[in-house]
Coordinates of C-alpha atoms in Angstrom, one line a residue:
M1 CA -4.8 -18.2 46.6
S2 CA -1.9 -19.9 48.4
D3 CA 0.3 -16.8 48.7
P4 CA 0.9 -15.7 52.3
V5 CA -1.5 -13.2 53.8
R6 CA -0.5 -10.3 56.1
I7 CA -2.9 -9.7 59.0
I8 CA -3.1 -6.2 60.5
E9 CA -4.4 -6.6 64.1
M10 CA -7.0 -4.0 64.9
G11 CA -8.2 -5.1 68.4
P12 CA -6.3 -2.6 70.5
R13 CA -7.7 0.4 68.5
D14 CA -10.7 -0.4 66.3
G15 CA -11.8 -3.1 68.8
L16 CA -11.5 -1.3 72.1
Q17 CA -12.6 2.1 70.9
N18 CA -16.2 0.8 70.8
E19 CA -16.2 -1.1 74.1
K20 CA -18.0 0.5 77.0
T21 CA -15.7 -1.0 79.6
P22 CA -12.6 1.3 80.0
V23 CA -9.3 -0.6 79.6
S24 CA -6.2 0.7 81.5
V25 CA -3.0 1.6 79.7
E26 CA -1.3 -1.3 81.4
A27 CA -3.9 -3.8 80.1
R28 CA -3.7 -2.4 76.6
I29 CA 0.1 -2.7 76.6
A30 CA -0.1 -6.3 77.8
F31 CA -2.7 -7.1 75.1
I32 CA -0.5 -5.7 72.4
E33 CA 2.6 -7.6 73.7
A34 CA 0.5 -10.8 73.7
L35 CA -0.7 -10.2 70.2
V36 CA 2.8 -9.7 68.9
A37 CA 4.0 -12.8 70.7
A38 CA 1.3 -14.7 68.8
G39 CA 2.9 -13.7 65.6
L40 CA 0.8 -10.6 64.7
D41 CA 3.7 -8.2 63.9
T42 CA 1.6 -5.3 62.7
V43 CA -0.8 -3.9 65.3
E44 CA -2.8 -0.7 65.4
V45 CA -2.3 0.4 69.0
G46 CA -4.3 3.6 69.5
A47 CA -5.8 6.8 68.1
F48 CA -4.7 10.4 68.7
V49 CA -8.2 11.8 68.9
S50 CA -10.1 13.9 71.4
P51 CA -10.6 11.9 74.6
K52 CA -14.0 13.6 74.9
A53 CA -15.1 12.1 71.6
I54 CA -13.5 8.6 72.1
P55 CA -12.5 8.2 75.8
Q56 CA -11.5 4.6 75.2
M57 CA -8.5 5.9 73.2
A58 CA -7.3 8.3 75.9
S59 CA -3.6 7.9 76.8
S60 CA -2.7 6.4 73.4
D61 CA 0.6 8.2 73.7
A62 CA 1.4 6.2 76.9
V63 CA 0.4 3.0 75.1
L64 CA 2.6 3.7 72.1
R65 CA 5.6 4.6 74.4
G66 CA 4.8 1.5 76.5
V67 CA 5.3 -0.9 73.6
A68 CA 8.4 0.9 72.2
H69 CA 10.6 -1.9 73.7
V70 CA 8.9 -4.6 71.6
T71 CA 11.1 -5.6 68.7
G72 CA 10.1 -7.1 65.3
A73 CA 6.7 -5.3 65.2
E74 CA 5.2 -2.3 63.4
F75 CA 2.8 -0.2 65.4
H76 CA 0.2 2.0 63.8
V77 CA -1.9 4.8 65.3
L78 CA -4.9 6.7 63.9
V79 CA -4.6 10.4 63.5
P80 CA -7.5 12.7 62.3
N81 CA -5.6 15.9 61.8
E82 CA -2.3 17.8 62.3
K83 CA -2.8 18.1 66.0
G84 CA -3.2 14.4 66.2
Y85 CA -0.1 13.9 64.0
D86 CA 2.0 16.2 66.3
A87 CA 1.0 14.2 69.3
A88 CA 1.6 10.9 67.6
R89 CA 5.1 12.0 66.4
A90 CA 5.9 13.2 69.9
A91 CA 5.1 9.7 71.2
G92 CA 7.3 8.1 68.6
A93 CA 4.9 7.1 65.9
K94 CA 6.5 5.8 62.7
V95 CA 3.3 4.8 60.9
V96 CA 0.1 6.7 61.0
S97 CA -3.4 6.1 59.5
V98 CA -5.8 8.6 58.2
F99 CA -9.5 8.0 57.4
A100 CA -12.1 9.2 55.0
A101 CA -15.5 7.9 54.1
A102 CA -16.9 6.8 50.7
S103 CA -20.3 8.4 51.7
E104 CA -21.1 12.0 52.5
G105 CA -23.6 11.0 55.2
F106 CA -21.1 9.0 57.2
S107 CA -18.4 11.7 56.8
R108 CA -20.7 14.4 58.2
A109 CA -21.8 12.2 61.1
N110 CA -18.3 10.9 61.9
I111 CA -16.0 13.9 61.5
N112 CA -18.5 16.7 60.7
C113 CA -17.3 17.6 57.3
T114 CA -17.7 16.6 53.7
V115 CA -15.5 14.0 52.0
A116 CA -13.7 16.7 50.0
E117 CA -13.1 18.7 53.2
S118 CA -11.7 15.7 54.9
I119 CA -9.2 15.3 52.1
E120 CA -8.2 18.9 52.4
R121 CA -7.5 18.4 56.1
F122 CA -5.1 15.5 55.3
K123 CA -3.1 17.2 52.6
P124 CA -0.7 19.2 54.9
M125 CA -0.4 16.3 57.3
L126 CA 0.5 13.9 54.4
A127 CA 3.1 16.4 53.1
R128 CA 4.7 16.6 56.6
A129 CA 4.7 12.8 57.0
R130 CA 6.5 12.5 53.7
A131 CA 9.1 15.0 54.8
D132 CA 9.4 13.3 58.2
G133 CA 9.8 9.8 56.6
V134 CA 6.6 8.6 58.3
K135 CA 4.5 6.0 56.5
V136 CA 0.8 6.8 56.1
R137 CA -2.0 4.2 55.7
G138 CA -5.3 5.4 54.3
Y139 CA -8.7 4.0 55.5
I140 CA -11.9 4.3 53.5
S141 CA -15.1 3.7 55.5
C142 CA -18.5 2.5 54.2
V143 CA -17.1 0.9 51.0
L144 CA -20.1 -1.5 50.7
G145 CA -22.8 0.5 52.4
C146 CA -23.6 3.4 54.6
P147 CA -26.2 3.7 57.5
F148 CA -27.1 7.1 56.1
D149 CA -26.7 6.9 52.3
G150 CA -27.5 3.3 51.7
D151 CA -25.6 1.5 48.8
I152 CA -22.3 3.0 47.7
K153 CA -21.2 2.9 44.1
P154 CA -17.8 1.1 43.5
T155 CA -16.7 4.1 41.4
A156 CA -17.0 6.4 44.5
V157 CA -14.7 4.1 46.4
A158 CA -12.3 3.8 43.5
D159 CA -12.1 7.6 43.1
L160 CA -11.4 8.2 46.8
A161 CA -8.8 5.4 46.9
S162 CA -7.1 6.9 43.9
T163 CA -7.0 10.3 45.7
L164 CA -5.4 8.8 48.9
W165 CA -3.0 6.8 46.8
D166 CA -1.9 9.9 44.8
L167 CA -1.5 11.8 48.1
G168 CA 1.1 9.3 49.3
C169 CA -0.7 6.6 51.3
Y170 CA 1.3 3.4 50.9
E171 CA -1.7 1.2 51.5
I172 CA -5.5 1.7 51.2
S173 CA -7.7 -0.2 53.7
L174 CA -11.2 -0.7 52.4
G175 CA -13.7 -0.9 55.2
D176 CA -17.2 -2.4 55.2
T177 CA -17.8 -0.4 58.4
I178 CA -21.4 -1.7 59.0
G179 CA -20.8 -5.2 57.6
V180 CA -23.6 -5.2 55.0
G181 CA -21.5 -6.4 52.0
T182 CA -21.9 -9.7 50.2
P183 CA -19.2 -11.5 48.1
D184 CA -20.3 -10.3 44.6
K185 CA -20.5 -6.7 45.8
A186 CA -17.1 -7.0 47.5
K187 CA -15.6 -8.4 44.3
A188 CA -17.1 -5.6 42.2
M189 CA -15.8 -2.9 44.6
L190 CA -12.3 -4.4 44.7
R191 CA -12.1 -4.7 41.0
A192 CA -13.1 -1.0 40.6
V193 CA -10.5 0.1 43.1
A194 CA -7.8 -2.2 41.7
A195 CA -8.2 -0.3 38.4
N196 CA -6.7 2.7 40.1
V197 CA -4.6 1.3 42.9
P198 CA -2.6 -2.0 42.6
A199 CA -4.3 -4.9 44.4
A200 CA -1.1 -5.6 46.3
K201 CA -1.5 -2.2 48.0
L202 CA -5.1 -2.8 49.1
A203 CA -6.3 -4.2 52.4
M204 CA -9.8 -5.6 53.4
H205 CA -11.3 -4.3 56.6
F206 CA -14.6 -6.2 56.8
H207 CA -17.0 -6.2 59.7
D208 CA -19.2 -9.2 60.4
T209 CA -22.6 -7.7 61.3
Y210 CA -24.5 -10.0 58.8
G211 CA -22.1 -12.9 59.0
Q212 CA -20.6 -12.2 55.6
A213 CA -17.1 -11.1 56.5
L214 CA -15.3 -14.4 55.8
A215 CA -17.2 -14.9 52.5
N216 CA -16.3 -11.4 51.5
L217 CA -12.7 -11.9 52.4
Y218 CA -12.5 -15.1 50.4
A219 CA -13.9 -13.2 47.4
G220 CA -11.2 -10.5 47.9
L221 CA -8.5 -13.1 48.1
A222 CA -9.5 -14.5 44.8
E223 CA -9.1 -10.9 43.4
G224 CA -5.5 -10.9 44.6
V225 CA -5.8 -8.8 47.8
R226 CA -3.4 -10.3 50.4
V227 CA -3.8 -7.9 53.4
I228 CA -6.6 -8.4 56.0
D229 CA -7.5 -6.2 58.9
A230 CA -8.9 -8.2 61.8
A231 CA -9.6 -7.8 65.6
A232 CA -8.8 -10.5 68.2
G233 CA -12.0 -11.9 69.6
G234 CA -14.2 -9.9 67.1
L235 CA -13.9 -6.8 69.3
G236 CA -15.6 -3.6 68.2
G237 CA -18.6 -2.2 66.5
C238 CA -19.8 1.0 64.9
P239 CA -21.6 3.7 66.9
Y240 CA -23.5 5.0 63.9
A241 CA -24.9 1.6 62.8
P242 CA -27.4 -0.1 65.2
G243 CA -26.5 -3.8 65.6
A244 CA -23.1 -3.5 63.8
T245 CA -20.6 -5.9 65.2
G246 CA -16.8 -5.6 65.3
N247 CA -14.2 -6.3 62.8
V248 CA -13.9 -9.9 61.6
A249 CA -12.3 -12.0 64.4
T250 CA -8.6 -12.6 63.9
E251 CA -9.1 -16.2 65.1
E252 CA -11.7 -16.9 62.3
V253 CA -9.4 -15.4 59.7
V254 CA -6.5 -17.5 60.8
Y255 CA -8.6 -20.6 61.0
M256 CA -9.9 -20.1 57.5
L257 CA -6.6 -19.2 55.9
E258 CA -4.6 -22.0 57.6
G259 CA -7.3 -24.5 56.5
M260 CA -6.7 -23.3 53.0
G261 CA -3.0 -23.9 53.3
V262 CA -2.3 -20.1 53.4
T263 CA 0.6 -19.0 55.7
T264 CA -0.3 -16.4 58.3
G265 CA 2.6 -16.8 60.8
V266 CA 0.1 -16.7 63.7
D267 CA 0.1 -19.1 66.6
M268 CA -3.5 -19.8 67.3
E269 CA -2.9 -21.0 70.9
K270 CA -1.2 -17.7 71.8
L271 CA -3.8 -15.7 70.0
L272 CA -6.5 -17.4 71.9
A273 CA -4.8 -16.7 75.2
A274 CA -4.5 -13.0 74.3
T275 CA -8.2 -12.9 73.4
N276 CA -9.3 -14.7 76.5
T277 CA -7.2 -12.3 78.7
M278 CA -8.8 -9.2 77.1
S279 CA -12.3 -10.9 77.4
G280 CA -11.7 -11.2 81.1
V281 CA -10.8 -7.5 81.3
L282 CA -14.0 -6.6 79.5
G283 CA -16.0 -9.0 81.5
K284 CA -17.6 -10.8 78.6
P285 CA -16.9 -13.8 76.3
P286 CA -15.3 -13.3 72.9
V287 CA -17.7 -12.8 70.0
S288 CA -15.4 -15.0 67.8
R289 CA -17.0 -18.4 67.0
V290 CA -13.6 -20.0 66.6
A291 CA -12.4 -18.7 70.0
T292 CA -15.7 -20.0 71.6
A293 CA -15.3 -23.4 69.9
L294 CA -11.6 -23.7 70.9
N295 CA -12.3 -22.6 74.5
A296 CA -15.1 -25.3 74.7
K297 CA -12.7 -27.9 73.4
K298 CA -10.1 -27.0 75.9
K299 CA -12.6 -27.1 78.8
R300 CA -13.8 -30.5 77.7
A301 CA -10.3 -31.8 77.4
A302 CA -9.5 -30.6 80.9
S303 CA -12.6 -32.1 82.5

């Protein structure tokens, strides 16, 4: 449990793509720069998707080019198909992410195809990425529940993870997209997946809709998973799940891990500053309880 944990920062992509307030390219670049300065050296910075479908991710090419000067960091972008892959590569992408769902209902609602059809779409892109020397990260949505299909069997997640692994994804991120999971369910799912894919190659991407994300992460840490996706300030949500909140807040993950004696390499003060700046851009306070508590503490100390 004391082994270091790698945090993948999702705020600039998974967080902002569900925010109603548009964020300029300049503000997104500044946000990413601040997150890297805080010690978050792996950041997902955008998505090469249709701007009609997700206008918040428009100009992801400009964002990726705009952070090219930042050293010592790895930047990821989401790509849904070969067209997105081409655009990402033209902008200099070295790591791309593909996504599939563990449930048929979510797959049809999100990308208008079956799970099997989504995998077929990825195959030529993954083959090209391998030839181009581009790393591919695989996401699986709805691993602990689906707004359309309800409970998801761990075997379904394990089978899909195995497929993505065999196709060449270097890491599989397991997403509780609507945040309905609980620790025992998370543990059972992770054990099933780890039978097919090494635990060291898995990541946990847990949303906090029902306040269970940290408990689920703790259960996953006990299973040997050492990679966590998180979003500064708890940004985000899911358009297909009423009431779904964003990814677990990076501040809360760091606070828990550092309290356990686990090294994250993240400077909380700088992370809080990055979160507060983006909250100002969005015109609302951070969802993160740790950020709220630390801001109140600072305000009290200054008065």
